Amino acid sequence: MPLKFELCPGRMVGGSNPCFIIAEIGQNHQGDIEIAKKMIKMSKDCGADCAKFQKSELEHKFNKLALERPYNSKHSWGATYGDHKRHLEFSHEQYRELQKYAKEVGIFFTASGMDEMAVDFLQELNVPFFKVGSGDTNNFPYLAKTAKKGRPMLVSSGMQSMETMQRVYKTVKEHNPNFCILQCTSAYPLDPENVNLRVIAEYQKEFPDIPIGYSGHESGVSITVAAVALGAKVVERHVTLDKMWKGSDHAASLEPGELAELVRSIRLVEASMGSRVKEMLPCEKPCYDKLGKSVVARVPVPSGTALTLDMLVVKVAEPRGIPPRTSLSWSGRRWWKTWRKTRASPPTWWTDTASEPSAEEGLLSTYFFHIF
């Protein structure tokens, strides 16, 4: 059984607990705190468990030349990449305002710390868990420092190899037992043939003592629902209010109707997973009573006759008789019968002996046998 741990106050993940669904707002808020609030409320209304952002301390995440390079993309919010990122980055005070709003709405709030200074701020903000984006998954000093803070962690695995993920597991596990690895492919939007959901099963085998999840960038909801059916205990999807907005993440994001559909579908799949025990259920009894078949005598069989399979046939019969599951074992056994006035379902018994059993023995092995 995979490890269970408390990801957020009162909310366990792993084991038989419901899948934890993260609405990744990221920077799809367009740099507008009011839009960000609308997206938090939308995430709650659609049934997500958590609204998540991306926090960077730009001078710590990028070097000077990276911030100064021209940025002429159709998605640009400024002449340079630094201007673009500054437009989208909320201040510490704005993060506190968003956290407060999320609490009022009733949804968990956190962010990916995109650099070590951002993680320090999120620690100060007292977020329930840290999310490690794929860009920092092989940043082992960052991983160790984040793990040592003691908060639960989710670690995406885009752009990584299994060898790297084994090292990630060992690095985090040394300092923090409460973490989850997410299968992820870093392409926006992601083509289905590059999703590789089978990696979820490989992670489950490789890391059996932690929950495994999925962070998706594909279009639609079906693939993420399939990830849950394969055992993902945490899922993360980017969300937007409008796929046509400026920004490279919007095309790979879910609009409100899609997010609501995703949540409904995940909960439906979870309910349908049911039990590992295969047995006839009470809900099947009406069908069984109507259509369940019984063994019927194909021809009259005199008392004491050794049975052969060509004497028998399986049919829907009224009233119900012996179920067919044991009929192959009857060949060579003797059938002892007592007829009633009605032809339907006389009480009978069969034995391995050549003589008729006593009444007491007969009562112990009485079945109902149908006459064709």
CSV table of C-alpha atoms in Angstrom, one decimal:
chain,number,residue,atom,x,y,z
A,1,MET,CA,0.0,0.0,0.0
A,2,PRO,CA,1.5,3.4,-1.0
A,3,LEU,CA,2.4,5.7,1.8
A,4,LYS,CA,-0.3,8.1,3.0
A,5,PHE,CA,0.5,11.5,4.3
A,6,GLU,CA,-1.2,14.8,5.1
A,7,LEU,CA,-0.7,17.1,2.2
A,8,CYS,CA,-2.8,19.9,3.5
A,9,PRO,CA,-4.4,20.3,7.0
A,10,GLY,CA,-7.0,17.5,7.3
A,11,ARG,CA,-6.4,16.3,3.8
A,12,MET,CA,-4.6,13.0,3.3
A,13,VAL,CA,-3.2,11.8,0.0
A,14,GLY,CA,-2.2,8.2,-1.0
A,15,GLY,CA,-3.8,4.9,-0.2
A,16,SER,CA,-7.6,4.9,-0.6
A,17,ASN,CA,-7.9,8.6,-0.1
A,18,PRO,CA,-9.6,10.6,-2.9
A,19,CYS,CA,-7.3,12.0,-5.6
A,20,PHE,CA,-6.1,15.5,-4.8
A,21,ILE,CA,-7.0,17.9,-7.6
A,22,ILE,CA,-4.9,21.0,-8.2
A,23,ALA,CA,-6.0,23.9,-10.4
A,24,GLU,CA,-2.8,25.4,-11.6
A,25,ILE,CA,-3.5,29.1,-12.2
A,26,GLY,CA,0.2,29.7,-12.6
A,27,GLN,CA,0.6,33.0,-14.4
A,28,ASN,CA,-2.7,32.7,-16.4
A,29,HIS,CA,-4.0,35.6,-14.4
A,30,GLN,CA,-2.4,38.1,-16.9
A,31,GLY,CA,-0.8,40.0,-14.0
A,32,ASP,CA,-4.2,41.2,-12.7
A,33,ILE,CA,-5.0,40.3,-9.1
A,34,GLU,CA,-8.7,40.6,-9.6
A,35,ILE,CA,-8.5,38.0,-12.4
A,36,ALA,CA,-6.4,35.9,-10.1
A,37,LYS,CA,-9.2,36.1,-7.5
A,38,LYS,CA,-11.8,35.1,-10.0
A,39,MET,CA,-9.7,32.1,-10.9
A,40,ILE,CA,-9.4,31.0,-7.3
A,41,LYS,CA,-13.2,31.2,-6.9
A,42,MET,CA,-13.7,29.4,-10.2
A,43,SER,CA,-11.4,26.6,-9.1
A,44,LYS,CA,-13.4,26.2,-5.9
A,45,ASP,CA,-16.7,26.3,-7.7
A,46,CYS,CA,-15.5,23.6,-10.1
A,47,GLY,CA,-14.6,21.3,-7.2
A,48,ALA,CA,-10.8,21.5,-7.2
A,49,ASP,CA,-9.0,21.0,-3.9
A,50,CYS,CA,-6.3,23.6,-4.4
A,51,ALA,CA,-5.5,26.7,-6.3
A,52,LYS,CA,-1.8,27.0,-7.2
A,53,PHE,CA,0.3,29.8,-8.5
A,54,GLN,CA,4.0,30.2,-9.6
A,55,LYS,CA,6.2,32.4,-7.4
A,56,SER,CA,9.6,33.7,-8.6
A,57,GLU,CA,12.1,36.1,-7.3
A,58,LEU,CA,13.2,37.2,-10.7
A,59,GLU,CA,16.7,38.4,-9.9
A,60,HIS,CA,17.4,35.0,-8.3
A,61,LYS,CA,15.8,32.9,-11.0
A,62,PHE,CA,17.3,34.6,-14.0
A,63,ASN,CA,20.7,36.2,-14.7
A,64,LYS,CA,21.0,39.8,-16.0
A,65,LEU,CA,21.3,38.9,-19.6
A,66,ALA,CA,18.3,36.6,-19.5
A,67,LEU,CA,16.2,39.4,-18.1
A,68,GLU,CA,17.5,41.9,-20.7
A,69,ARG,CA,17.1,39.9,-23.8
A,70,PRO,CA,14.4,41.2,-26.2
A,71,TYR,CA,11.1,39.3,-26.1
A,72,ASN,CA,9.1,39.8,-29.3
A,73,SER,CA,6.6,36.9,-28.8
A,74,LYS,CA,2.9,37.4,-29.4
A,75,HIS,CA,2.6,36.4,-25.8
A,76,SER,CA,4.9,39.2,-24.5
A,77,TRP,CA,3.9,41.7,-21.9
A,78,GLY,CA,7.1,43.8,-22.3
A,79,ALA,CA,9.9,44.6,-24.6
A,80,THR,CA,12.4,42.4,-22.7
A,81,TYR,CA,11.9,39.1,-21.0
A,82,GLY,CA,12.4,40.8,-17.7
A,83,ASP,CA,9.7,43.3,-18.4
A,84,HIS,CA,7.4,40.5,-19.4
A,85,LYS,CA,8.0,38.5,-16.2
A,86,ARG,CA,7.7,41.5,-14.0
A,87,HIS,CA,4.3,42.2,-15.4
A,88,LEU,CA,3.1,38.7,-14.4
A,89,GLU,CA,4.8,38.5,-11.0
A,90,PHE,CA,2.8,39.3,-7.9
A,91,SER,CA,4.4,41.0,-5.0
A,92,HIS,CA,4.7,39.4,-1.5
A,93,GLU,CA,1.8,41.6,-0.3
A,94,GLN,CA,-0.4,40.5,-3.2
A,95,TYR,CA,0.4,36.9,-2.4
A,96,ARG,CA,-0.8,37.4,1.1
A,97,GLU,CA,-4.0,39.0,-0.3
A,98,LEU,CA,-4.6,36.0,-2.5
A,99,GLN,CA,-3.9,33.6,0.3
A,100,LYS,CA,-6.4,35.4,2.5
A,101,TYR,CA,-9.0,35.3,-0.3
A,102,ALA,CA,-8.5,31.6,-0.9
A,103,LYS,CA,-9.1,30.9,2.8
A,104,GLU,CA,-12.3,33.0,2.6
A,105,VAL,CA,-13.4,31.0,-0.4
A,106,GLY,CA,-12.5,27.7,1.2
A,107,ILE,CA,-9.8,26.3,-1.0
A,108,PHE,CA,-6.2,25.4,-0.3
A,109,PHE,CA,-3.6,27.8,-1.6
A,110,THR,CA,0.0,27.3,-2.6
A,111,ALA,CA,2.6,28.0,-5.3
A,112,SER,CA,5.5,26.5,-7.0
A,113,GLY,CA,8.7,28.1,-5.7
A,114,MET,CA,10.6,28.8,-8.9
A,115,ASP,CA,13.9,29.5,-7.1
A,116,GLU,CA,15.3,29.2,-3.6
A,117,MET,CA,14.4,32.7,-2.5
A,118,ALA,CA,10.8,32.1,-3.6
A,119,VAL,CA,10.7,28.9,-1.5
A,120,ASP,CA,11.9,30.9,1.5
A,121,PHE,CA,9.0,33.3,0.9
A,122,LEU,CA,6.5,30.5,0.6
A,123,GLN,CA,7.8,29.0,3.8
A,124,GLU,CA,7.2,32.4,5.5
A,125,LEU,CA,3.8,32.5,3.9
A,126,ASN,CA,3.1,29.1,5.6
A,127,VAL,CA,1.7,27.3,2.5
A,128,PRO,CA,0.6,23.8,3.2
A,129,PHE,CA,3.0,22.1,0.7
A,130,PHE,CA,5.7,23.0,-1.8
A,131,LYS,CA,5.5,22.2,-5.5
A,132,VAL,CA,8.7,21.6,-7.4
A,133,GLY,CA,8.4,22.4,-11.1
A,134,SER,CA,10.1,20.3,-13.7
A,135,GLY,CA,12.7,23.0,-14.3
A,136,ASP,CA,14.1,22.5,-10.8
A,137,THR,CA,13.7,18.7,-10.5
A,138,ASN,CA,17.3,18.1,-11.2
A,139,ASN,CA,18.5,21.1,-9.1
A,140,PHE,CA,19.7,18.9,-6.2
A,141,PRO,CA,20.8,21.7,-3.9
A,142,TYR,CA,17.4,23.3,-4.3
A,143,LEU,CA,15.7,20.0,-3.7
A,144,ALA,CA,17.7,19.3,-0.5
A,145,LYS,CA,17.1,22.8,0.8
A,146,THR,CA,13.4,22.6,0.1
A,147,ALA,CA,13.0,19.1,1.6
A,148,LYS,CA,14.8,20.2,4.8
A,149,LYS,CA,12.1,22.7,5.5
A,150,GLY,CA,9.8,19.8,6.4
A,151,ARG,CA,6.7,20.6,4.4
A,152,PRO,CA,5.1,18.0,2.2
A,153,MET,CA,6.3,18.2,-1.4
A,154,LEU,CA,5.1,17.4,-4.9
A,155,VAL,CA,7.8,16.9,-7.5
A,156,SER,CA,7.1,17.0,-11.2
A,157,SER,CA,9.3,15.0,-13.5
A,158,GLY,CA,9.2,16.6,-16.9
A,159,MET,CA,12.4,16.6,-19.0
A,160,GLN,CA,14.0,14.0,-16.6
A,161,SER,CA,15.2,10.4,-16.9
A,162,MET,CA,14.4,7.5,-14.6
A,163,GLU,CA,18.0,7.6,-13.4
A,164,THR,CA,17.5,11.3,-12.4
A,165,MET,CA,14.2,10.5,-10.7
A,166,GLN,CA,15.9,7.8,-8.6
A,167,ARG,CA,18.4,10.3,-7.5
A,168,VAL,CA,15.6,12.8,-6.8
A,169,TYR,CA,13.8,10.2,-4.7
A,170,LYS,CA,16.9,9.6,-2.6
A,171,THR,CA,17.7,13.3,-2.2
A,172,VAL,CA,14.2,14.2,-0.9
A,173,LYS,CA,13.7,11.0,1.1
A,174,GLU,CA,16.8,11.6,3.1
A,175,HIS,CA,15.3,14.8,4.6
A,176,ASN,CA,11.5,14.4,4.1
A,177,PRO,CA,9.3,11.3,3.9
A,178,ASN,CA,6.2,13.2,2.8
A,179,PHE,CA,6.4,13.7,-0.9
A,180,CYS,CA,4.8,12.6,-4.2
A,181,ILE,CA,6.4,12.3,-7.6
A,182,LEU,CA,4.3,13.4,-10.6
A,183,GLN,CA,4.6,12.0,-14.1
A,184,CYS,CA,4.9,14.9,-16.4
A,185,THR,CA,5.9,15.8,-20.0
A,186,SER,CA,7.0,19.4,-20.5
A,187,ALA,CA,5.3,20.4,-23.7
A,188,TYR,CA,2.5,22.9,-24.1
A,189,PRO,CA,0.1,21.7,-25.4
A,190,LEU,CA,1.1,18.0,-25.1
A,191,ASP,CA,0.4,15.5,-27.8
A,192,PRO,CA,-1.2,12.3,-26.5
A,193,GLU,CA,1.6,10.1,-27.9
A,194,ASN,CA,4.0,11.9,-25.6
A,195,VAL,CA,2.0,11.6,-22.4
A,196,ASN,CA,3.4,8.2,-21.4
A,197,LEU,CA,0.9,7.2,-18.7
A,198,ARG,CA,2.7,3.9,-18.4
A,199,VAL,CA,5.4,5.7,-16.5
A,200,ILE,CA,3.0,6.0,-13.6
A,201,ALA,CA,3.1,2.2,-13.2
A,202,GLU,CA,6.9,2.3,-13.4
A,203,TYR,CA,7.1,4.9,-10.7
A,204,GLN,CA,4.8,2.8,-8.5
A,205,LYS,CA,7.2,-0.1,-8.8
A,206,GLU,CA,10.3,2.0,-8.4
A,207,PHE,CA,9.0,4.1,-5.5
A,208,PRO,CA,6.5,1.9,-3.7
A,209,ASP,CA,6.5,3.8,-0.5
A,210,ILE,CA,5.3,7.2,-1.9
A,211,PRO,CA,2.1,8.2,-3.7
A,212,ILE,CA,2.5,8.8,-7.5
A,213,GLY,CA,0.6,11.5,-9.3
A,214,TYR,CA,0.2,13.2,-12.7
A,215,SER,CA,0.8,16.8,-14.0
A,216,GLY,CA,-0.8,17.1,-17.4
A,217,HIS,CA,-0.4,19.6,-20.2
A,218,GLU,CA,-2.6,17.9,-22.8
A,219,SER,CA,-5.9,19.1,-24.2
A,220,GLY,CA,-9.2,17.9,-22.7
A,221,VAL,CA,-9.7,15.8,-19.6
A,222,SER,CA,-9.7,12.1,-20.7
A,223,ILE,CA,-6.0,11.5,-20.3
A,224,THR,CA,-6.0,12.9,-16.8
A,225,VAL,CA,-9.0,10.8,-15.8
A,226,ALA,CA,-7.1,7.7,-17.2
A,227,ALA,CA,-4.1,8.7,-15.0
A,228,VAL,CA,-6.4,8.5,-11.9
A,229,ALA,CA,-7.7,5.1,-13.1
A,230,LEU,CA,-4.0,4.0,-13.2
A,231,GLY,CA,-3.5,5.1,-9.6
A,232,ALA,CA,-2.5,8.8,-9.7
A,233,LYS,CA,-3.2,10.1,-6.2
A,234,VAL,CA,-2.6,13.8,-7.1
A,235,VAL,CA,-3.4,15.5,-10.4
A,236,GLU,CA,-2.5,19.0,-11.6
A,237,ARG,CA,-3.9,20.8,-14.6
A,238,HIS,CA,-3.4,24.4,-15.8
A,239,VAL,CA,-6.7,26.4,-15.8
A,240,THR,CA,-7.8,29.6,-17.5
A,241,LEU,CA,-10.8,31.7,-18.0
A,242,ASP,CA,-10.3,31.9,-21.7
A,243,LYS,CA,-8.0,29.8,-23.9
A,244,MET,CA,-7.7,32.7,-26.4
A,245,TRP,CA,-6.0,35.0,-23.9
A,246,LYS,CA,-2.4,36.1,-24.4
A,247,GLY,CA,0.1,33.7,-22.8
A,248,SER,CA,1.7,30.4,-23.8
A,249,ASP,CA,0.0,28.3,-21.1
A,250,HIS,CA,-3.6,29.1,-22.0
A,251,ALA,CA,-3.8,26.7,-25.0
A,252,ALA,CA,-2.9,23.8,-22.7
A,253,SER,CA,-5.3,24.9,-19.9
A,254,LEU,CA,-8.8,23.9,-18.9
A,255,GLU,CA,-11.6,26.4,-19.0
A,256,PRO,CA,-14.2,26.3,-16.2
A,257,GLY,CA,-16.5,23.8,-17.9
A,258,GLU,CA,-13.6,21.5,-18.6
A,259,LEU,CA,-12.3,21.7,-15.0
A,260,ALA,CA,-15.7,20.9,-13.6
A,261,GLU,CA,-16.0,17.9,-16.0
A,262,LEU,CA,-12.5,16.7,-14.9
A,263,VAL,CA,-13.5,16.8,-11.2
A,264,ARG,CA,-16.8,15.0,-11.9
A,265,SER,CA,-15.1,12.4,-14.0
A,266,ILE,CA,-12.4,11.7,-11.5
A,267,ARG,CA,-14.9,11.3,-8.7
A,268,LEU,CA,-16.9,8.9,-10.9
A,269,VAL,CA,-13.9,6.8,-11.7
A,270,GLU,CA,-12.9,6.7,-8.1
A,271,ALA,CA,-16.4,5.5,-7.1
A,272,SER,CA,-16.2,2.9,-9.9
A,273,MET,CA,-12.9,1.4,-8.8
A,274,GLY,CA,-14.8,-0.4,-6.0
A,275,SER,CA,-13.6,-3.6,-4.4
A,276,ARG,CA,-10.8,-6.1,-5.4
A,277,VAL,CA,-13.2,-9.0,-4.3
A,278,LYS,CA,-15.0,-10.6,-7.2
A,279,GLU,CA,-18.4,-11.8,-6.1
A,280,MET,CA,-22.1,-11.6,-7.1
A,281,LEU,CA,-23.4,-8.3,-5.7
A,282,PRO,CA,-26.9,-7.5,-4.3
A,283,CYS,CA,-27.5,-5.2,-7.2
A,284,GLU,CA,-27.1,-8.2,-9.6
A,285,LYS,CA,-29.8,-10.3,-8.0
A,286,PRO,CA,-32.7,-9.0,-10.0
A,287,CYS,CA,-30.8,-9.9,-13.2
A,288,TYR,CA,-29.8,-13.2,-11.8
A,289,ASP,CA,-33.4,-14.0,-10.8
A,290,LYS,CA,-34.6,-13.1,-14.3
A,291,LEU,CA,-31.9,-14.6,-16.5
A,292,GLY,CA,-29.8,-16.9,-14.4
A,293,LYS,CA,-29.6,-20.4,-15.9
A,294,SER,CA,-30.1,-23.9,-14.3
A,295,VAL,CA,-29.2,-27.4,-15.2
A,296,VAL,CA,-32.2,-29.2,-16.8
A,297,ALA,CA,-32.6,-32.9,-17.7
A,298,ARG,CA,-32.6,-33.2,-21.4
A,299,VAL,CA,-34.4,-36.6,-21.2
A,300,PRO,CA,-36.2,-38.5,-18.4
A,301,VAL,CA,-33.6,-40.0,-16.1
A,302,PRO,CA,-34.6,-43.0,-14.1
A,303,SER,CA,-33.7,-43.2,-10.4
A,304,GLY,CA,-30.3,-44.7,-9.8
A,305,THR,CA,-29.0,-43.8,-13.3
A,306,ALA,CA,-25.3,-42.9,-13.7
A,307,LEU,CA,-25.3,-39.4,-15.2
A,308,THR,CA,-23.7,-38.4,-18.5
A,309,LEU,CA,-23.3,-34.9,-19.8
A,310,ASP,CA,-25.5,-35.6,-22.9
A,311,MET,CA,-28.4,-36.1,-20.5
A,312,LEU,CA,-28.2,-32.5,-19.4
A,313,VAL,CA,-28.7,-29.0,-20.8
A,314,VAL,CA,-28.5,-25.5,-19.4
A,315,LYS,CA,-31.5,-23.2,-19.7
A,316,VAL,CA,-33.3,-20.3,-18.0
A,317,ALA,CA,-35.7,-22.3,-15.9
A,318,GLU,CA,-38.7,-21.7,-13.6
A,319,PRO,CA,-38.4,-22.4,-10.8
A,320,ARG,CA,-34.7,-22.1,-10.5
A,321,GLY,CA,-32.6,-25.3,-10.2
A,322,ILE,CA,-29.0,-26.3,-9.8
A,323,PRO,CA,-26.6,-23.6,-11.2
A,324,PRO,CA,-24.5,-24.9,-14.1
A,325,ARG,CA,-21.1,-24.1,-12.6
A,326,THR,CA,-20.7,-27.7,-11.2
A,327,SER,CA,-22.3,-29.7,-14.0
A,328,LEU,CA,-19.0,-30.8,-15.6
A,329,SER,CA,-18.2,-32.8,-12.4
A,330,TRP,CA,-21.4,-34.8,-12.5
A,331,SER,CA,-20.5,-37.4,-15.2
A,332,GLY,CA,-20.6,-40.9,-13.7
A,333,ARG,CA,-22.4,-39.9,-10.6
A,334,ARG,CA,-25.8,-41.4,-9.8
A,335,TRP,CA,-29.0,-39.4,-9.5
A,336,TRP,CA,-31.6,-40.3,-6.9
A,337,LYS,CA,-34.9,-38.6,-7.3
A,338,THR,CA,-38.3,-38.4,-5.6
A,339,TRP,CA,-41.1,-37.2,-7.8
A,340,ARG,CA,-43.8,-34.8,-6.8
A,341,LYS,CA,-47.1,-34.4,-8.5
A,342,THR,CA,-45.8,-31.4,-10.5
A,343,ARG,CA,-43.2,-31.9,-13.1
A,344,ALA,CA,-41.4,-28.7,-12.2
A,345,SER,CA,-38.3,-28.9,-10.0
A,346,PRO,CA,-38.6,-32.2,-8.1
A,347,PRO,CA,-36.2,-32.4,-5.2
A,348,THR,CA,-33.4,-34.8,-6.1
A,349,TRP,CA,-30.0,-35.8,-4.9
A,350,TRP,CA,-27.0,-37.5,-6.5
A,351,THR,CA,-24.1,-39.4,-5.1
A,352,ASP,CA,-20.9,-41.3,-6.1
A,353,THR,CA,-22.4,-44.6,-4.8
A,354,ALA,CA,-24.4,-47.2,-6.6
A,355,SER,CA,-27.0,-47.4,-3.9
A,356,GLU,CA,-29.7,-45.0,-2.8
A,357,PRO,CA,-28.6,-42.8,0.1
A,358,SER,CA,-30.6,-42.7,3.4
A,359,ALA,CA,-33.2,-40.0,3.9
A,360,GLU,CA,-30.8,-38.3,6.3
A,361,GLU,CA,-28.0,-38.4,3.7
A,362,GLY,CA,-30.4,-37.3,1.0
A,363,LEU,CA,-31.5,-34.2,2.9
A,364,LEU,CA,-27.9,-33.1,3.3
A,365,SER,CA,-27.3,-33.2,-0.5
A,366,THR,CA,-30.7,-32.1,-1.8
A,367,TYR,CA,-30.7,-29.9,-4.9
A,368,PHE,CA,-33.4,-28.8,-7.3
A,369,PHE,CA,-33.2,-30.3,-10.7
A,370,HIS,CA,-35.3,-29.2,-13.7
A,371,ILE,CA,-37.0,-31.6,-16.1
A,372,PHE,CA,-36.8,-30.6,-19.7
